[in-house]
Structure formats: C-alpha cells, structure tokens
Tab-separated table of C-alpha atoms in Angstrom:
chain	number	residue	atom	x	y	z
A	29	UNK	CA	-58.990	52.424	-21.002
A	30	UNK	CA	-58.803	49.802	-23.983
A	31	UNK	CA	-55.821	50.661	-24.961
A	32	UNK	CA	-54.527	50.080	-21.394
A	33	UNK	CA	-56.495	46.638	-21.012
A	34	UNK	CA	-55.057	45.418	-24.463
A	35	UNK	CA	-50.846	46.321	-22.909
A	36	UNK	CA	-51.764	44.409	-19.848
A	37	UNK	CA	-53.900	41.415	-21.528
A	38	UNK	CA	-51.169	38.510	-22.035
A	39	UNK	CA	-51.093	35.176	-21.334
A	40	UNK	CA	-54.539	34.691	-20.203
A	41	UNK	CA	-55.533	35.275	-24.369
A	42	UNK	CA	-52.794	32.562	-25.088
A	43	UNK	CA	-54.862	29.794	-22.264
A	44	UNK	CA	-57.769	30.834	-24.099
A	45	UNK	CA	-56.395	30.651	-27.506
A	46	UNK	CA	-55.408	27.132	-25.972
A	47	UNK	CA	-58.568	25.827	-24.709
A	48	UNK	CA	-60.913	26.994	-27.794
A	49	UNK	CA	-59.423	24.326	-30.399
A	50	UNK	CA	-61.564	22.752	-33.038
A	51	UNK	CA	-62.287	19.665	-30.205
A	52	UNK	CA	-63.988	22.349	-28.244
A	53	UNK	CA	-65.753	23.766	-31.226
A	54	UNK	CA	-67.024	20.265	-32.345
A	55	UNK	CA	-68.573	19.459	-28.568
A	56	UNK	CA	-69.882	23.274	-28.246
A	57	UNK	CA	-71.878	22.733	-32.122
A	58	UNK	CA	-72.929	19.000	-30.797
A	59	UNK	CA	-74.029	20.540	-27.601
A	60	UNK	CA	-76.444	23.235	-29.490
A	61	UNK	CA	-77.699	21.563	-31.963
A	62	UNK	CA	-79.003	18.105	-29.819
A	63	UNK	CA	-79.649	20.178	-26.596
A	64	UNK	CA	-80.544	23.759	-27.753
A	65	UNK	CA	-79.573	25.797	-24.343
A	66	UNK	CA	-80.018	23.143	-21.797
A	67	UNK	CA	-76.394	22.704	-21.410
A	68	UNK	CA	-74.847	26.371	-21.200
A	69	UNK	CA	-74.658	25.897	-17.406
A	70	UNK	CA	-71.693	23.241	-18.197
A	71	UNK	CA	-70.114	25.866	-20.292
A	72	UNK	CA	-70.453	28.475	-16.738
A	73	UNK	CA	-69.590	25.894	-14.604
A	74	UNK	CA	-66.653	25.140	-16.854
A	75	UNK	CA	-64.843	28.713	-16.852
A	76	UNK	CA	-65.647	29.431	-13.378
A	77	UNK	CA	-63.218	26.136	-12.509
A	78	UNK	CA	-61.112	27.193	-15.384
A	79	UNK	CA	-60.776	30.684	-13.860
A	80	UNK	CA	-60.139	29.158	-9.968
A	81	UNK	CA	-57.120	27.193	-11.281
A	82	UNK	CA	-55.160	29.164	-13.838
A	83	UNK	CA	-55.579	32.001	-11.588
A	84	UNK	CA	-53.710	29.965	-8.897
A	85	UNK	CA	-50.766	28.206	-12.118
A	86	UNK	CA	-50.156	32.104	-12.479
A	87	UNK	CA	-49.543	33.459	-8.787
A	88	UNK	CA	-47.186	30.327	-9.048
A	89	UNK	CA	-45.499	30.892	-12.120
A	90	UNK	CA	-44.773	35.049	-11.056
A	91	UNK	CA	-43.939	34.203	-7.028
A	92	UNK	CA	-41.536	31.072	-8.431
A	93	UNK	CA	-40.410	32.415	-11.229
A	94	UNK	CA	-40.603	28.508	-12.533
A	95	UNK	CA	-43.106	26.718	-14.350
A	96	UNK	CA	-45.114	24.328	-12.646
A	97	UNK	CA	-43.393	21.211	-14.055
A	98	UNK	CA	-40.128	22.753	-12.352
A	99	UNK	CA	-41.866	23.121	-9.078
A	100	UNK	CA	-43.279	19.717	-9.145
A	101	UNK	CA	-39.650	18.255	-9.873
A	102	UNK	CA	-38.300	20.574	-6.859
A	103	UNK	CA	-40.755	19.862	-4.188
A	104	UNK	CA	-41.460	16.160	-4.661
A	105	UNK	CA	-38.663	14.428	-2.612
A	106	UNK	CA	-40.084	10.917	-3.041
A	107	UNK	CA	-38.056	10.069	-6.255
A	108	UNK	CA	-40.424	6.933	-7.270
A	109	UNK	CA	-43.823	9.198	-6.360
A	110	UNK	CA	-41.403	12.357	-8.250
A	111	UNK	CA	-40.663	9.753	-11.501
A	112	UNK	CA	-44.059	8.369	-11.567
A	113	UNK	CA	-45.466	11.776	-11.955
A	114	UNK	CA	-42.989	13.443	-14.348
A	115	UNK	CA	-43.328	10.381	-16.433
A	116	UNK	CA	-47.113	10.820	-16.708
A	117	UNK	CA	-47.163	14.733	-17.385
A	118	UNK	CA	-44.638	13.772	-20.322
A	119	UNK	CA	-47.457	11.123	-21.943
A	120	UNK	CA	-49.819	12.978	-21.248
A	121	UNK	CA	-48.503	16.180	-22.653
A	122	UNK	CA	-45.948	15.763	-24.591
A	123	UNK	CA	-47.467	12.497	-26.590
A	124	UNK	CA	-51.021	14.063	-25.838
A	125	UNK	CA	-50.605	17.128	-27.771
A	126	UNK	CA	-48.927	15.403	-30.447
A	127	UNK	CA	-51.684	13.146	-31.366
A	128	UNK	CA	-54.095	16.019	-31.147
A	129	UNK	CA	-51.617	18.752	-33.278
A	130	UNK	CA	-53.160	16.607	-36.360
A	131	UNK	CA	-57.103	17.720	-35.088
A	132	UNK	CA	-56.042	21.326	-34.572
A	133	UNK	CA	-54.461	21.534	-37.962
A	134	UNK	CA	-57.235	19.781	-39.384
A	135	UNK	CA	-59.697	22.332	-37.297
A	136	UNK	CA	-58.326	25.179	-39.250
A	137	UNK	CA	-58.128	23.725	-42.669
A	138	UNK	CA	-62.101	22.872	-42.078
A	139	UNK	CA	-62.627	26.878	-41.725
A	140	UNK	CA	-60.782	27.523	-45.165
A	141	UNK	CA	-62.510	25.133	-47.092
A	142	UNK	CA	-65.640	25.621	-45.650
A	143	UNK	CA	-64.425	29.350	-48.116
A	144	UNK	CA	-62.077	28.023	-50.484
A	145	UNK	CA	-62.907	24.376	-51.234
A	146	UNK	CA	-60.827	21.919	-51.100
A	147	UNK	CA	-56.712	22.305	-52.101
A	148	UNK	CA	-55.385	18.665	-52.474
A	149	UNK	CA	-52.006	17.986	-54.305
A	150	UNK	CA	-51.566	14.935	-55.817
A	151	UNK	CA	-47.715	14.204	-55.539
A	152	UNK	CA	-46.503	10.301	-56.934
A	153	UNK	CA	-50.232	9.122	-57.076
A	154	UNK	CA	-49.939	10.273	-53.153
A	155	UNK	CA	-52.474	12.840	-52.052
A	156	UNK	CA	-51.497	15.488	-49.580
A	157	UNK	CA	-53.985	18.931	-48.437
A	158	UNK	CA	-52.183	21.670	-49.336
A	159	UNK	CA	-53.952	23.488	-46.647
A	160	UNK	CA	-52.178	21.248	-43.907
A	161	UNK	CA	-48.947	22.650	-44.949
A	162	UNK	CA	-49.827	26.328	-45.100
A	163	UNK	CA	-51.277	25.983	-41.714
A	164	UNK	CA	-47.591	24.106	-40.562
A	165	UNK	CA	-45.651	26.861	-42.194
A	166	UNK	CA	-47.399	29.843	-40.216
A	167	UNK	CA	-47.260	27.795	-37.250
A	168	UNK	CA	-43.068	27.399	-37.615
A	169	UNK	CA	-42.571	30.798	-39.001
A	170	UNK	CA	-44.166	31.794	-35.311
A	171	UNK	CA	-43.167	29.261	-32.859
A	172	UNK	CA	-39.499	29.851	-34.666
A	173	UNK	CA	-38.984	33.309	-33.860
A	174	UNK	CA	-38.540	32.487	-30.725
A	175	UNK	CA	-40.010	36.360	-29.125
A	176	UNK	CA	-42.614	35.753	-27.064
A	177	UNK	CA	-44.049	39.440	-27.142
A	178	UNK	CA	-44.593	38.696	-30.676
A	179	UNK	CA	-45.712	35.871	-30.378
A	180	UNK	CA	-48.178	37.114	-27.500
A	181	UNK	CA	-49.575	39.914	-29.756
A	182	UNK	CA	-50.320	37.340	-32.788
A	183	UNK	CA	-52.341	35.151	-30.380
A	184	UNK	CA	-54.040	37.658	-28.566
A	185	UNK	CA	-55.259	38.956	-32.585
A	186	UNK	CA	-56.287	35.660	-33.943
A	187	UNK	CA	-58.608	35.349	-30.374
A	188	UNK	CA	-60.070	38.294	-30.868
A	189	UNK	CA	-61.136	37.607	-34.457
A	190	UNK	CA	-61.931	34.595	-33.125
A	191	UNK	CA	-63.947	35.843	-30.598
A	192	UNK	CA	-65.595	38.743	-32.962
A	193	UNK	CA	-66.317	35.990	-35.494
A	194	UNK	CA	-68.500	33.076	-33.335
A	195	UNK	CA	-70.469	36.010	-31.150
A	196	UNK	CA	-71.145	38.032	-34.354
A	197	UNK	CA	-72.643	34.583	-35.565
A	198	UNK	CA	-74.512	33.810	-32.391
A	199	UNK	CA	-76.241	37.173	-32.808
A	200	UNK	CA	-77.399	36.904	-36.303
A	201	UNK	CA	-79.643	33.976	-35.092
A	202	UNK	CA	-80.909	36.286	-32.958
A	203	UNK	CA	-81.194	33.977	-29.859
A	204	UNK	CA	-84.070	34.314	-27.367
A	205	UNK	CA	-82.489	36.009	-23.981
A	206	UNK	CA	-84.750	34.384	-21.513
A	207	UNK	CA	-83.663	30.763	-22.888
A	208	UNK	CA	-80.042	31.560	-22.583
A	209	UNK	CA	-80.838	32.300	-19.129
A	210	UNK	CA	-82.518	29.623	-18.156
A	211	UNK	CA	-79.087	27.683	-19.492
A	212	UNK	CA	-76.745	28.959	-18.149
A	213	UNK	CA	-78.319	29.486	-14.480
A	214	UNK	CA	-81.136	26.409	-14.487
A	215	UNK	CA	-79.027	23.087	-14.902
A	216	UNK	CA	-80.120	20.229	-16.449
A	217	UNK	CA	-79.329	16.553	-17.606
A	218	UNK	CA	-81.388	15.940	-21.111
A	219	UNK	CA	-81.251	12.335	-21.930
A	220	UNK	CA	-77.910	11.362	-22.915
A	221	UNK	CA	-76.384	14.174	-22.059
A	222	UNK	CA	-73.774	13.346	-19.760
A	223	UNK	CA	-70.794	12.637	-22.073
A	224	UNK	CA	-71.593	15.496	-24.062
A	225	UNK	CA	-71.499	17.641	-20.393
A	226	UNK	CA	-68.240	15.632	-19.454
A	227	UNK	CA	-66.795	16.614	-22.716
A	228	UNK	CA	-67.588	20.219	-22.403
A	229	UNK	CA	-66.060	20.806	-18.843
A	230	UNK	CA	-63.017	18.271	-19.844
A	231	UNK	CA	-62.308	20.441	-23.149
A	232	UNK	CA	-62.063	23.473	-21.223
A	233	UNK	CA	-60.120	22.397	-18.055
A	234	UNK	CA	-57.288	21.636	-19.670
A	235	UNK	CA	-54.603	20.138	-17.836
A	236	UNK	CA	-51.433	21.298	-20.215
A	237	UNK	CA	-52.797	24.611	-19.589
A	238	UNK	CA	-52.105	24.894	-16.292
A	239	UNK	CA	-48.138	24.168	-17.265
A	240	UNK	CA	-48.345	26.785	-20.290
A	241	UNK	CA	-49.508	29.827	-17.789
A	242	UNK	CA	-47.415	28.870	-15.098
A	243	UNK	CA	-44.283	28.958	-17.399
A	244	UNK	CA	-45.788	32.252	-19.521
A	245	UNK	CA	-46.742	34.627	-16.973
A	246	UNK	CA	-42.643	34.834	-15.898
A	247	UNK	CA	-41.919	35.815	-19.258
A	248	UNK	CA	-43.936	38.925	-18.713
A	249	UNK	CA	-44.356	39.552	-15.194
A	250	UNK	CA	-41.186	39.387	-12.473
A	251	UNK	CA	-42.392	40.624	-9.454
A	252	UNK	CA	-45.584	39.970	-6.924
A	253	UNK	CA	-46.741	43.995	-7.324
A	254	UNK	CA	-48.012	42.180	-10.368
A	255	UNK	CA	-50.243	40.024	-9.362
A	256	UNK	CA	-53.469	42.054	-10.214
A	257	UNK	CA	-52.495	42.419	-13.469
A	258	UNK	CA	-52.429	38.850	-13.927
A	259	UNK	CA	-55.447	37.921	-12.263
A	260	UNK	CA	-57.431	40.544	-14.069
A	261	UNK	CA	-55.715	39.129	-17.851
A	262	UNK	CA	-56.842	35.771	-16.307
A	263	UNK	CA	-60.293	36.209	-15.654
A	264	UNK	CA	-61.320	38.580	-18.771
A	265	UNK	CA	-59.350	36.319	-20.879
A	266	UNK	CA	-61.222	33.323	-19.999
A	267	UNK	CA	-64.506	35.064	-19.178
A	268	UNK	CA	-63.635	35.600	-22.926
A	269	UNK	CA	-62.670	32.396	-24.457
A	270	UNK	CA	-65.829	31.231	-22.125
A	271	UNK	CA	-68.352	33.507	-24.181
A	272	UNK	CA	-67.075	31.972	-28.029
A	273	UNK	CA	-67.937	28.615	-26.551
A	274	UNK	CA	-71.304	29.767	-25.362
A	275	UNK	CA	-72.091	31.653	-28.738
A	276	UNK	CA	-70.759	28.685	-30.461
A	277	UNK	CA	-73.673	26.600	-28.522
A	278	UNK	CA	-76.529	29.779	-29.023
A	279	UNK	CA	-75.581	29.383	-32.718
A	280	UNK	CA	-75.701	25.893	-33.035
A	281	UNK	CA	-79.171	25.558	-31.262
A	282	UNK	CA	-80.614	27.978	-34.057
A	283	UNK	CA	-80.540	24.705	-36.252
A	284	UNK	CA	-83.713	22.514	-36.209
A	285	UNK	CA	-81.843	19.480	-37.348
A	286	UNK	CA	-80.022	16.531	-36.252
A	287	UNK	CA	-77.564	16.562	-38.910
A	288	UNK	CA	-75.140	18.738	-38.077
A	289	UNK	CA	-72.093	16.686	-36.878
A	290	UNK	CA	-69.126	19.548	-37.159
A	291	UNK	CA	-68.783	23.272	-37.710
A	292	UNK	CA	-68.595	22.971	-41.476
A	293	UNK	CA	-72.347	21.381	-41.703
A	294	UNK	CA	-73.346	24.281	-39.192
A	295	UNK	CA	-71.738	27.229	-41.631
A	296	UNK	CA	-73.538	25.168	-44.640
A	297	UNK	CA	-76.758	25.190	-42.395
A	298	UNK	CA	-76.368	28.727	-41.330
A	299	UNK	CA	-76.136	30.389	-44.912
A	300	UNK	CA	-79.399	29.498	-46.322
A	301	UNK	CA	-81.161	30.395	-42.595
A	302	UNK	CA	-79.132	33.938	-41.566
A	303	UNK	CA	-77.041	34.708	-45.000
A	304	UNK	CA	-73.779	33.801	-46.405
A	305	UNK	CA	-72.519	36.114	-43.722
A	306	UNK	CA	-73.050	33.390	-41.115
A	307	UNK	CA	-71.148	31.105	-42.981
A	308	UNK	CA	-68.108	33.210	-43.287
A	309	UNK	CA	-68.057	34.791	-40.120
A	310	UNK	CA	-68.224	30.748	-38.761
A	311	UNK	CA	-65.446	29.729	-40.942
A	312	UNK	CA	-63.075	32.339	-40.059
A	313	UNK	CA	-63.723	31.487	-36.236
A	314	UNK	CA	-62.587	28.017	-36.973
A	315	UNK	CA	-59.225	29.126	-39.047
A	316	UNK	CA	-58.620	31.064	-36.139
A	317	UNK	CA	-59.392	28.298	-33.215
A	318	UNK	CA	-57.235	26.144	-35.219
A	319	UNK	CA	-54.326	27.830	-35.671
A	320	UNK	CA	-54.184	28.833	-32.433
A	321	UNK	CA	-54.270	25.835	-30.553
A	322	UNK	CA	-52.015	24.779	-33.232
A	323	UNK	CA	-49.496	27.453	-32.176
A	324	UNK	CA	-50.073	26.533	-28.333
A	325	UNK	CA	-50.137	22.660	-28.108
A	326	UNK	CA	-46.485	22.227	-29.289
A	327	UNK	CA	-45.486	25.467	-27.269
A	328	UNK	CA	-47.322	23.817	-23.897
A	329	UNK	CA	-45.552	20.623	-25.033
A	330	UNK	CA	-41.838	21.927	-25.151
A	331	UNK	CA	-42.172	24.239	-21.798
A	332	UNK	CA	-43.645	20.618	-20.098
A	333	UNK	CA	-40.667	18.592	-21.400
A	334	UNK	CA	-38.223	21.577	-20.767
A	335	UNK	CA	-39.347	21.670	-17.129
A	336	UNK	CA	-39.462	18.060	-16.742
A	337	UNK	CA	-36.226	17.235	-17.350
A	338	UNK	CA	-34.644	20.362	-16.220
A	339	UNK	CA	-33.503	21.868	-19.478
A	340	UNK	CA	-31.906	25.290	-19.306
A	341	UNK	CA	-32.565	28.147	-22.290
A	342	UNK	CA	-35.833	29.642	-23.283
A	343	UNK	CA	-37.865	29.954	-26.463
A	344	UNK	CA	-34.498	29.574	-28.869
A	345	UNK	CA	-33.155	27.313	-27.343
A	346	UNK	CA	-32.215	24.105	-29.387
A	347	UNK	CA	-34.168	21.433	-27.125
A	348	UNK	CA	-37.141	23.355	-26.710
A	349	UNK	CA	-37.078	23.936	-30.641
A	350	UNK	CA	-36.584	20.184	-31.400
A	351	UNK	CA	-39.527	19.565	-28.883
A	352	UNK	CA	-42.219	21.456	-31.071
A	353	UNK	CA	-41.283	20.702	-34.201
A	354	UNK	CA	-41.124	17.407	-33.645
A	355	UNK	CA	-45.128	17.724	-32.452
A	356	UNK	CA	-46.136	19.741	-34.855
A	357	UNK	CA	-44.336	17.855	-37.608
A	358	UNK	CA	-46.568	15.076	-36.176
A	359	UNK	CA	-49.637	17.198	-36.598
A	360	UNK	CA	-48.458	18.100	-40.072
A	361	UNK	CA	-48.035	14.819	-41.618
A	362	UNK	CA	-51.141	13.055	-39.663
A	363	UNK	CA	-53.323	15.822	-40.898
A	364	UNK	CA	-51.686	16.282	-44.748
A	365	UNK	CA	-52.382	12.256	-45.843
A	366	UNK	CA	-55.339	12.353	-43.397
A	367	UNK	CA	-54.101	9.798	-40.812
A	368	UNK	CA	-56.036	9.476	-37.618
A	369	UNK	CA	-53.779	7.848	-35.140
A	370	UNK	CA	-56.685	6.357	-33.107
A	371	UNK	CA	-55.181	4.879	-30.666
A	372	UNK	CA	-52.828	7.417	-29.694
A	373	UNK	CA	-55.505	9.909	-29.298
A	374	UNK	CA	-57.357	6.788	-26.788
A	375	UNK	CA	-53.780	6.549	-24.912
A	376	UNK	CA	-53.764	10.503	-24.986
A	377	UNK	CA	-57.475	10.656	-23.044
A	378	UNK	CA	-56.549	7.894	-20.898
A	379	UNK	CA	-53.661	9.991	-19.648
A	380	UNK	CA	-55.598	12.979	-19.701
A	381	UNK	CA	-58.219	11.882	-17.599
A	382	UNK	CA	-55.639	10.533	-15.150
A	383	UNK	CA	-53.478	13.810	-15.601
A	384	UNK	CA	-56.254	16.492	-14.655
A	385	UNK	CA	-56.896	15.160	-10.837
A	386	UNK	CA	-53.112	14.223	-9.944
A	387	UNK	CA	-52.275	17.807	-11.774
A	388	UNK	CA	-55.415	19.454	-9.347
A	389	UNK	CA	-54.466	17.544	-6.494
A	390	UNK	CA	-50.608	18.504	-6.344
A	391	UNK	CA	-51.315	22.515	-7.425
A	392	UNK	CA	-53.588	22.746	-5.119
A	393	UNK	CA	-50.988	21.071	-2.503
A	394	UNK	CA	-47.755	23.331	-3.630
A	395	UNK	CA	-50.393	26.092	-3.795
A	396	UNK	CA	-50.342	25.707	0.294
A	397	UNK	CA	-46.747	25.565	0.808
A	398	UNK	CA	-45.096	28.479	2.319
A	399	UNK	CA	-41.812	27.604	1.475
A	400	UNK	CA	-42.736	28.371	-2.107
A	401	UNK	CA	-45.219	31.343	-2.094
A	402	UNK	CA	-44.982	32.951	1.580
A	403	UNK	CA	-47.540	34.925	2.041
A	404	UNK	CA	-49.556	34.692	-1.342
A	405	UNK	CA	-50.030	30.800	-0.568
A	406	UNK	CA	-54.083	29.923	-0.935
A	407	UNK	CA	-55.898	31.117	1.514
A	408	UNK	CA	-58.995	28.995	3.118
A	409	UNK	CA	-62.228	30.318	0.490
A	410	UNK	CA	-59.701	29.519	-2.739
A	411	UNK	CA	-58.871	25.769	-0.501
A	412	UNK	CA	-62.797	25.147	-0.339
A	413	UNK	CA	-63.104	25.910	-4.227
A	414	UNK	CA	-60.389	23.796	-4.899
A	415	UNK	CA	-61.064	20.676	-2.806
A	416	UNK	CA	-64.548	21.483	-4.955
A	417	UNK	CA	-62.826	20.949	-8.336
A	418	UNK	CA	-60.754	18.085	-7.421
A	419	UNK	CA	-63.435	16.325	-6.697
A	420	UNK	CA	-65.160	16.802	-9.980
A	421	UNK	CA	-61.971	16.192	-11.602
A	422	UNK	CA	-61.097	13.036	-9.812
A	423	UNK	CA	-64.863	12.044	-11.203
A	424	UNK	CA	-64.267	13.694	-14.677
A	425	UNK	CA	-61.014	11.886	-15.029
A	426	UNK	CA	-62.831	8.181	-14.031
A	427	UNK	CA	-65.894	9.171	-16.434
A	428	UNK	CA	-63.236	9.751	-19.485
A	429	UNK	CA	-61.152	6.872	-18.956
A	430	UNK	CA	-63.974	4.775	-18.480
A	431	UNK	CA	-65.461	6.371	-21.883
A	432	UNK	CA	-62.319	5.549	-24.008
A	433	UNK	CA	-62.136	1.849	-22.544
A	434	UNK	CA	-65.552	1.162	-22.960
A	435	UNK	CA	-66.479	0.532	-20.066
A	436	UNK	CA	-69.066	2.993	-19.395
C-alpha cells in the first residue's frame, strides 16, 4: 500500500515542499512560542483553503493540459484587463520569488550552522558564507537536469525528512493532547495576534503555487481518468506539509520564553530542555525547508514567465533555464554577502497581497467555464467554498498591504 501511495504521490509533495520555506518556519516558531496552541486553528483553517484551491489549479492543469498562466492569457479577451494581469503575476512572481530566493537560501544555511558553525570565506577583505554557495550549487545541479521525475523524487525525499524531522521534534516535548485540541478546533484572537494569524494563513496560501501545480500535474498526468490520483497526492500532500507547520508550533510552545525569535534560538533552547537530539532533528528540518523552497521558487518563477509570455519548450529549454538562474543567482549573491534587499521584499508583499485575490477571483472564474473543463468545471458546494476564500483573501491581501505600508 506504501509503496503504491509513494508511485502516485507527485506534485502535491513539490506545493508542499513550496509552501514550508524558512518564512513559514519563522511565523510557525513565533506563533508557539508567544501563543502556545491558541493559534493552531489558523494553521487548520490554512490547509483546508490550501487544499480547496490547489485541488481545483490541478483538475485545470490535467483537463487543459496548460498551466494556469497560459489559460489566463487564452481566456482573457480584454487585452488592457489581459496586460494588466500578466504584468502583475510577473512582479509578483517572477520579482517576488527573487527577492525571497535570498531568505530560502539563508533558511537552509541557518539549519547547518545551527550543526556546523559558521563557514565564512574571506575573499579580497570581502566576506562571503560558504554555505550560500553549497546550497546554490545543489540547487543548479537539480533545477539543471532538466527531468522532472528526478527532480520529483528529490523533493518528495527532502519533505519527508523534513516532515520526519519537525514531528519527531514536536513529540519529544511531549505536548499535552487536550491543548492541541482545543487549538486547532477552539479559535481564538490572543492580544496581538492578528498579524501573526494573517501571516500564518498568507505563508501557506501561496499564490505562485497555484501556477507551479497547474503547470506540474501535466508533466505527470495526461488524461481526466486521473483525476483521483491527483486529488488524493493533493490532499495527503498538504494534509502533510500542514502537520510540520503544526509540530513546528507544538514545539515551539514547549519554550517558556520570549526570546526565541527564529528556529536556530528554538534548536539552542530545545537541547538543554529535550537533548541534543532536539536540536539536530530541528536543524535538519530547516536544511531541508530551505532547500526546497529554494529548488521551487525559481522553478514556480520560470513556468509563470514561460506561460506568460507564451514561451514554447519545457524544463531544458534555454528561456526557462535563463529564468531560474537568473533568480536563484539573485538568491545566491543576496544571501552570500548577506544583503537584504528590503524594499524589494516590501514591493514583493505588496504584490502578493494584491496577487492572491485577483489569482482566487479569476481560478475560481475559469474554474466555471465549460469551454475549458466540460464537465469537470466546479460544481455549486466547491463555488460556495470558494466565494468563502476569496473573501478572506480579498481581506488577507488589504491586511498585508496595509502591513507593509504602514498603514495598519
């Protein structure tokens, strides 16, 4: 039965190795450590919506056989509404997840020197992490190959160390079951909570994702028959990638302190409480969330611009090679001198924020048209749910852009 799950799982792992990046890690410690188990019910909330929408970016990506950038570009007629659009996906995106390759590098270079100490190179009085450029060179070597059952099968092992890693922590600190209960089915709004809640649903419905399923499910399913398989790779993978952000919070709130500000004071606050084990098993979670959303950033970003502006060619193809490398070159060098382009990263959330309720709004419209998915268009229960989750995106998106301006 495993060994049947495990041919089957695909690109569900790869959303999931997506949406668990150091950011994600960062909120779910924060989350633990200043509101214990009180906010676990964002975390459910979170990968039910997450579920609801992939699950609809993947019928679309095996019925079209297109990504959803390709759609969009297809079935808006209105060339100013069709431009305005295509030119925000690409800032968002594109720009987006080159401004946060640098915190996803830097994400898994905090879980090997959380082991290893620090590896800095001084080079012409410059200083440059070593570990920055080991974590580019894997990256390449992958992305470069170009085979996306490889690359599939390397993802799908780094989440499942992942995974074993943060929910072997969570149960050393032996958590008490009732409060994780009370969580993730009892919601509640602890005093300044509310960005910290924002920043946990926003980290995990990710717009970019939506493009990267829709344009990886046709690499490994062709035909409707297989529609089940992807809905069932969706949901465990996410029900998955939903559980290490929930152990990341159960371990977090094991810590009677206000200190802890990232995962590497939480593995130095673990060790002396639960062992050195703790510490390890926490710092090879957060190599692993790294690299992988190192891997998948650049690869969302290059099947976005490739759709966008109607390239042809797949995975080797020159333009779609030029596209990632160029991000994760980005990441590379922002991350080696330790550069944090600031206001990038505020341009970046800006467009987010706008990107996730246009992105909703217009899935959930080609998601009704006929023309494009006949009979396996939404029908009315998956509507109601998604009308649901545009509205909280349309308010998610305001909150965010609010946040980074200031304003609120």
């Amino acid at each position: 039965m495993i060994k049947n799950w495990l041919k089957n799982i695909g690109p569900g792992t790869l959303v999931a190795a997506a949406f668990i990046g150091p950011g994600t890690v960062t909120l779910c410690t924060l989350a633990g450590v200043n509101f214990g188990m009180n906010l676990l019910w964002a975390m459910l909330v979170s990968i039910i919506a997450t579920i609801i929408l992939q699950e609809m970016a993947a019928r679309l990506g095996i019925i079209s056989q297109k990504g959803l950038s390709e759609v969009i570009r297809s079935e808006i007629n209105n060339p100013f509404l069709r431009h305005i659009i295509t030119v925000l996906i690409l800032s968002a995106i594109v720009i987006g997840n080159a401004s946060y390759e640098a915190g996803n590098i830097s994400g898994g270079i905090l879980g090997l020197e959380t082991v290893f100490g620090k590896m800095i190179l001084e080079i012409g009085g410059v200083s440059i992490n070593f570990m920055s450029v080991f974590i580019g060179v894997i990256a390449f070597a992958l992305l470069f190959i170009g085979n996306y059952k490889f690359l599939e099968k390397t993802l799908i092992t780094l989440v499942l160390l992942m995974s074993f890693s943060f929910l072997i922590t969570a149960l050393i600190t032996k958590p008490n079951l009732v409060e994780i209960l009370k969580g993730l089915f009892v919601p509640k709004f602890p005093e300044e909570s509310l960005l910290i809640i924002i920043g946990l649903i926003g980290t995990t419905v990710v717009p970019y994702n939506l493009f990267l399923h829709a344009s990886l499910v046709k690499e490994k399913w062709k035909t409707a028959d297989e529609l089940t398989l992807a809905k069932k790779d969706t949901i465990i993978s996410i029900i998955l990638g939903g559980l290490v952000s929930i152990a990341i919070i159960i371990s977090a709130a094991s810590i009677q302190t206000n200190s802890v500000g990232s995962v590497t004071d939480l593995a130095k606050s673990l060790a002396p409480l639960y062992g050195e084990f703790a510490k390890y098993f926490l710092a090879l979670g957060m190599f692993a969330a790294g690299i992988t959303s190192a891997i998948t950033a650049p690869l969302a970003a290059a099947y976005v611009a490739k759709g966008c502006l109607g390239w042809s060619g797949g995975l080797k193809s020159n333009k779609f090679r030029m596209v990632w490398i160029f991000i994760l070159f980005l990441g590379v060098l922002f991350s080696s001198f330790g550069i944090k382009p600031i206001e990038i990263i505020k341009f970046a959330q800006v467009a987010n924020g706008m990107l996730l309720p246009v992105i909703a709004g217009v899935l959930l419209w080609i998601m009704n048209k006929k023309s494009v998915l006949g009979k396996y268009s939404n029908t009315k229960t998956q509507n109601i749910f998604g009308i649901i989750i545009l509205v909280f995106s349309v308010f998610l998106g305001v909150k965010s852009i609010l946040k980074v301006l200031n304003v609120f």
